[in-house]
Tab-separated table of C-alpha atoms in Angstrom:
chain	number	residue	atom	x	y	z
A	2	VAL	CA	0.000	0.000	0.000
A	3	PRO	CA	1.187	3.591	-0.545
A	4	ALA	CA	3.017	4.973	2.458
A	5	VAL	CA	1.236	8.102	3.669
A	6	ASN	CA	4.141	9.290	5.806
A	7	GLY	CA	7.141	8.430	3.679
A	8	PRO	CA	8.326	8.230	0.089
A	9	GLY	CA	7.728	5.275	-2.181
A	10	ILE	CA	5.707	2.171	-1.431
A	11	LEU	CA	5.219	0.598	1.985
A	12	ARG	CA	5.532	-3.137	1.441
A	13	PHE	CA	4.612	-5.688	4.087
A	14	PRO	CA	7.816	-7.642	4.820
A	15	LEU	CA	6.423	-11.181	5.215
A	16	LYS	CA	5.218	-13.501	2.487
A	17	HIS	CA	1.883	-15.152	3.219
A	18	ALA	CA	3.328	-18.437	4.454
A	19	ALA	CA	5.540	-16.671	6.990
A	20	LEU	CA	2.710	-14.320	7.939
A	21	SER	CA	0.346	-17.216	8.558
A	22	GLU	CA	2.943	-19.140	10.553
A	23	SER	CA	3.682	-16.144	12.750
A	24	VAL	CA	0.031	-15.417	13.473
A	25	ARG	CA	-0.822	-19.073	14.074
A	26	SER	CA	2.022	-19.260	16.591
A	27	ALA	CA	0.612	-16.211	18.378
A	28	LEU	CA	-2.867	-17.767	18.428
A	29	ASP	CA	-1.454	-21.036	19.755
A	30	GLU	CA	0.387	-19.113	22.472
A	31	ASP	CA	-2.924	-17.537	23.481
A	32	GLY	CA	-4.812	-20.851	23.407
A	33	ALA	CA	-7.178	-19.365	20.847
A	34	PHE	CA	-8.001	-22.732	19.266
A	35	ASP	CA	-9.160	-24.022	22.648
A	36	ASP	CA	-10.810	-20.925	24.108
A	37	VAL	CA	-12.670	-22.499	27.007
A	38	THR	CA	-14.529	-19.330	27.992
A	39	THR	CA	-15.877	-18.675	24.508
A	40	ILE	CA	-16.806	-22.311	23.906
A	41	ALA	CA	-18.721	-22.338	27.208
A	42	THR	CA	-20.629	-19.116	26.651
A	43	VAL	CA	-21.181	-18.720	22.892
A	44	VAL	CA	-23.424	-20.970	20.793
A	45	SER	CA	-21.289	-22.535	18.073
A	46	ASP	CA	-23.263	-21.220	15.076
A	47	ARG	CA	-23.922	-17.746	16.395
A	48	ARG	CA	-22.748	-14.957	14.108
A	49	SER	CA	-21.685	-11.502	15.152
A	50	ARG	CA	-19.975	-8.356	13.939
A	51	GLY	CA	-17.663	-5.797	15.385
A	52	THR	CA	-15.659	-2.678	14.653
A	53	LEU	CA	-12.060	-2.050	15.672
A	54	MET	CA	-11.770	1.658	16.372
A	55	ALA	CA	-8.845	3.910	17.210
A	56	ARG	CA	-8.842	5.316	20.735
A	57	GLU	CA	-6.102	7.839	19.991
A	58	ASN	CA	-4.784	9.779	17.000
A	59	GLY	CA	-1.964	7.941	15.279
A	60	ILE	CA	-0.595	5.862	12.426
A	61	VAL	CA	-2.128	2.469	11.690
A	62	CYS	CA	0.168	-0.546	11.333
A	63	GLY	CA	-0.350	-4.305	11.531
A	64	ILE	CA	-3.496	-4.706	9.423
A	65	PRO	CA	-2.322	-7.847	7.504
A	66	LEU	CA	-1.564	-9.601	10.804
A	67	ALA	CA	-4.937	-8.724	12.297
A	68	LEU	CA	-6.704	-9.953	9.170
A	69	GLU	CA	-4.851	-13.265	9.319
A	70	ALA	CA	-5.771	-13.747	12.984
A	71	PHE	CA	-9.476	-13.470	12.211
A	72	ARG	CA	-9.190	-15.622	9.074
A	73	LEU	CA	-7.383	-18.442	10.859
A	74	LEU	CA	-10.205	-18.675	13.412
A	75	ASP	CA	-12.942	-18.232	10.801
A	76	PRO	CA	-11.913	-18.810	7.160
A	77	LYS	CA	-15.249	-17.372	5.984
A	78	VAL	CA	-15.006	-14.141	7.990
A	79	SER	CA	-15.938	-10.971	6.111
A	80	ILE	CA	-13.643	-7.990	6.712
A	81	ARG	CA	-13.779	-4.395	5.557
A	82	VAL	CA	-10.544	-2.458	5.929
A	83	ASP	CA	-11.072	1.258	6.514
A	84	ARG	CA	-7.443	2.200	7.246
A	85	GLU	CA	-4.420	0.597	5.582
A	86	ASP	CA	-0.961	0.435	7.140
A	87	GLY	CA	0.730	3.828	7.081
A	88	SER	CA	-2.571	5.712	7.229
A	89	ARG	CA	-3.314	8.414	9.754
A	90	VAL	CA	-6.306	7.797	11.998
A	91	ARG	CA	-8.083	9.983	14.522
A	92	ALA	CA	-9.565	8.868	17.833
A	93	GLY	CA	-12.988	7.335	17.289
A	94	GLU	CA	-12.456	6.484	13.633
A	95	PRO	CA	-12.936	2.863	12.465
A	96	VAL	CA	-9.977	0.758	11.378
A	97	LEU	CA	-11.579	-2.626	10.650
A	98	PHE	CA	-15.126	-3.961	10.430
A	99	VAL	CA	-15.532	-7.744	10.822
A	100	THR	CA	-18.501	-10.089	10.391
A	101	GLY	CA	-18.323	-13.802	11.135
A	102	HIS	CA	-18.797	-16.566	13.669
A	103	ALA	CA	-18.864	-15.071	17.149
A	104	ARG	CA	-16.489	-17.697	18.530
A	105	GLY	CA	-13.856	-16.945	15.928
A	106	LEU	CA	-14.114	-13.196	16.404
A	107	LEU	CA	-13.829	-13.419	20.173
A	108	SER	CA	-10.955	-15.893	20.172
A	109	ALA	CA	-8.921	-13.937	17.588
A	110	GLU	CA	-9.608	-10.487	19.009
A	111	ARG	CA	-6.738	-10.192	21.495
A	112	VAL	CA	-4.019	-11.421	19.118
A	113	ALA	CA	-5.306	-9.116	16.372
A	114	LEU	CA	-5.254	-6.184	18.793
A	115	ASN	CA	-1.807	-7.079	20.136
A	116	TYR	CA	-0.359	-6.817	16.636
A	117	LEU	CA	-2.209	-3.610	15.823
A	118	GLN	CA	-1.530	-1.867	19.123
A	119	ARG	CA	2.157	-2.702	19.285
A	120	LEU	CA	2.975	-1.870	15.677
A	121	SER	CA	0.711	1.178	15.481
A	122	GLY	CA	2.356	2.496	18.633
A	123	ILE	CA	5.804	2.221	17.051
A	124	ALA	CA	4.588	3.815	13.802
A	125	THR	CA	2.899	6.638	15.690
A	126	LEU	CA	5.933	7.432	17.848
A	127	THR	CA	8.186	7.341	14.785
A	128	ALA	CA	5.882	9.753	12.966
A	129	ARG	CA	6.218	12.256	15.830
A	130	TYR	CA	10.001	12.342	15.397
A	131	VAL	CA	9.668	12.519	11.606
A	132	GLU	CA	7.347	15.499	11.986
A	133	ALA	CA	9.779	17.167	14.396
A	134	VAL	CA	12.553	17.248	11.764
A	135	LYS	CA	10.298	18.077	8.836
A	136	GLY	CA	11.878	20.656	6.554
A	137	THR	CA	15.429	19.594	7.386
A	138	LYS	CA	17.686	17.022	5.752
A	139	ALA	CA	17.546	14.812	8.840
A	140	LYS	CA	16.194	11.270	8.696
A	141	ILE	CA	14.892	9.293	11.663
A	142	LEU	CA	16.677	5.926	11.946
A	143	ASP	CA	15.861	2.940	14.138
A	144	THR	CA	18.044	0.532	16.144
A	145	ARG	CA	18.438	-3.183	16.834
A	146	LYS	CA	16.810	-2.749	20.251
A	147	THR	CA	13.754	-4.665	19.133
A	148	THR	CA	11.484	-7.235	20.762
A	149	PRO	CA	13.046	-10.684	20.150
A	150	GLY	CA	11.260	-12.355	17.239
A	151	TRP	CA	9.533	-9.118	16.180
A	152	ARG	CA	12.395	-7.263	14.473
A	153	THR	CA	11.106	-7.542	10.918
A	154	LEU	CA	7.669	-6.337	11.981
A	155	GLU	CA	8.888	-3.555	14.258
A	156	LYS	CA	11.242	-2.188	11.614
A	157	TYR	CA	8.322	-2.326	9.177
A	158	ALA	CA	6.333	-0.232	11.670
A	159	VAL	CA	9.143	2.337	11.676
A	160	ARG	CA	8.783	2.615	7.892
A	161	ALA	CA	5.005	2.946	8.269
A	162	GLY	CA	5.673	5.952	10.480
A	163	GLY	CA	7.936	7.543	7.867
A	164	GLY	CA	11.215	6.486	9.476
A	165	THR	CA	14.252	4.877	7.873
A	166	ASN	CA	15.666	1.501	8.817
A	167	HIS	CA	19.255	1.330	10.014
A	168	ARG	CA	21.011	-2.035	9.657
A	169	MET	CA	18.637	-4.979	9.949
A	170	ASN	CA	21.053	-7.194	11.884
A	171	LEU	CA	24.721	-7.760	12.695
A	172	SER	CA	25.437	-9.259	9.276
A	173	THR	CA	24.065	-6.393	7.181
A	174	GLY	CA	26.229	-3.513	8.364
A	175	VAL	CA	29.331	-2.524	10.303
A	176	LEU	CA	28.955	-0.458	13.481
A	177	ILE	CA	32.148	-0.244	15.518
A	178	LYS	CA	31.136	0.543	19.103
A	179	ASP	CA	33.112	1.296	22.249
A	180	ASN	CA	33.447	-2.366	23.235
A	181	HIS	CA	34.768	-3.230	19.774
A	182	LEU	CA	37.327	-0.433	20.074
A	183	ALA	CA	38.343	-1.737	23.496
A	184	ALA	CA	39.170	-5.056	21.840
A	185	VAL	CA	41.721	-3.303	19.574
A	186	ASP	CA	43.089	-1.055	22.332
A	187	GLY	CA	41.149	1.957	21.060
A	188	ASP	CA	42.805	1.932	17.649
A	189	ILE	CA	40.039	3.294	15.408
A	190	ALA	CA	42.175	3.130	12.266
A	191	LYS	CA	42.874	-0.575	12.824
A	192	ALA	CA	39.208	-1.338	13.475
A	193	VAL	CA	38.053	0.496	10.345
A	194	SER	CA	40.771	-1.109	8.210
A	195	ARG	CA	39.905	-4.618	9.362
A	196	ALA	CA	36.194	-4.023	8.857
A	197	ARG	CA	36.809	-2.650	5.379
A	198	ALA	CA	38.800	-5.751	4.445
A	199	ILE	CA	36.094	-8.154	5.624
A	200	ALA	CA	32.830	-6.375	4.787
A	201	ALA	CA	31.127	-6.934	1.451
A	202	PRO	CA	31.616	-4.258	-1.223
A	203	GLY	CA	29.323	-1.289	-0.692
A	204	VAL	CA	28.786	-1.881	3.023
A	205	LYS	CA	29.303	1.358	4.949
A	206	ILE	CA	31.629	1.439	7.934
A	207	GLU	CA	30.147	3.272	10.900
A	208	VAL	CA	32.011	4.240	14.060
A	209	GLU	CA	30.437	5.211	17.374
A	210	CYS	CA	32.195	8.192	18.991
A	211	ASP	CA	31.580	9.855	22.351
A	212	ARG	CA	34.154	12.671	22.162
A	213	PRO	CA	35.555	14.997	19.477
A	214	GLU	CA	39.009	13.412	19.292
A	215	GLN	CA	37.411	10.078	18.397
A	216	VAL	CA	35.463	11.780	15.631
A	217	GLU	CA	38.674	13.215	14.170
A	218	ARG	CA	40.368	9.809	14.224
A	219	ALA	CA	37.337	8.110	12.655
A	220	VAL	CA	37.237	10.635	9.825
A	221	GLU	CA	40.986	10.218	9.249
A	222	ALA	CA	40.488	6.440	9.168
A	223	GLY	CA	37.959	6.794	6.359
A	224	ALA	CA	34.779	5.885	8.245
A	225	ASP	CA	31.654	6.390	6.128
A	226	VAL	CA	29.342	7.255	9.042
A	227	ILE	CA	29.948	8.724	12.495
A	228	LEU	CA	27.504	7.934	15.293
A	229	LEU	CA	27.628	10.690	17.933
A	230	ASP	CA	26.864	8.910	21.193
A	231	ASN	CA	25.404	10.563	24.310
A	232	MET	CA	26.495	14.085	23.361
A	233	THR	CA	24.938	17.431	24.155
A	234	PRO	CA	23.669	19.485	21.201
A	235	ASP	CA	26.605	21.879	21.570
A	236	LEU	CA	29.142	19.048	21.491
A	237	MET	CA	27.396	17.489	18.502
A	238	HIS	CA	27.621	20.849	16.729
A	239	GLU	CA	31.339	21.027	17.474
A	240	CYS	CA	31.890	17.543	16.095
């Protein structure tokens, strides 16, 4: 779907098989296929409908996962999507409208909401930072500090919010941090040289610096990117 908050096309990162496997695992974790409460209280052939509505202003993300949750519990469920991933939504506006077997809707509801709430929250927070630097050349990047098992989805949510993904994992980019420098006795030139020799062609070499003298040495060593770590605005300006 078109990305409302960023350039180009926002593409969901999982193919259907992986999407289905991920959602089924989440449903299994929740015991959704053996929902004792729903089985005890809802007649098996009863049909129902419901609307998922936004409670706050924000950016929607996680729609494909929510759809799959409902479909796995009720393959014949009817769903109308009012807001695609990357869309802005205001409090009180509808996001999804579902019609199907009541048992399936109730048993899938929490997993569907977990995906939507988590990913929409990340997209919404990202969009706030993107808006804050609007009109400048700055881009908002993410980190590897993601929920284990959710990285692909959480980085997708960053894109939905108009942000830019940094390296996806340890194998897709070089970021020489303080502990790496400690392993080479603080020799930035040696660390950059070794990384350059090992990394695939085109991979940028990034060095984390926490003081101006490190920045100077990293630039002299030919680093492609400098990460200014825990600096005040004035010190960043100096660097």
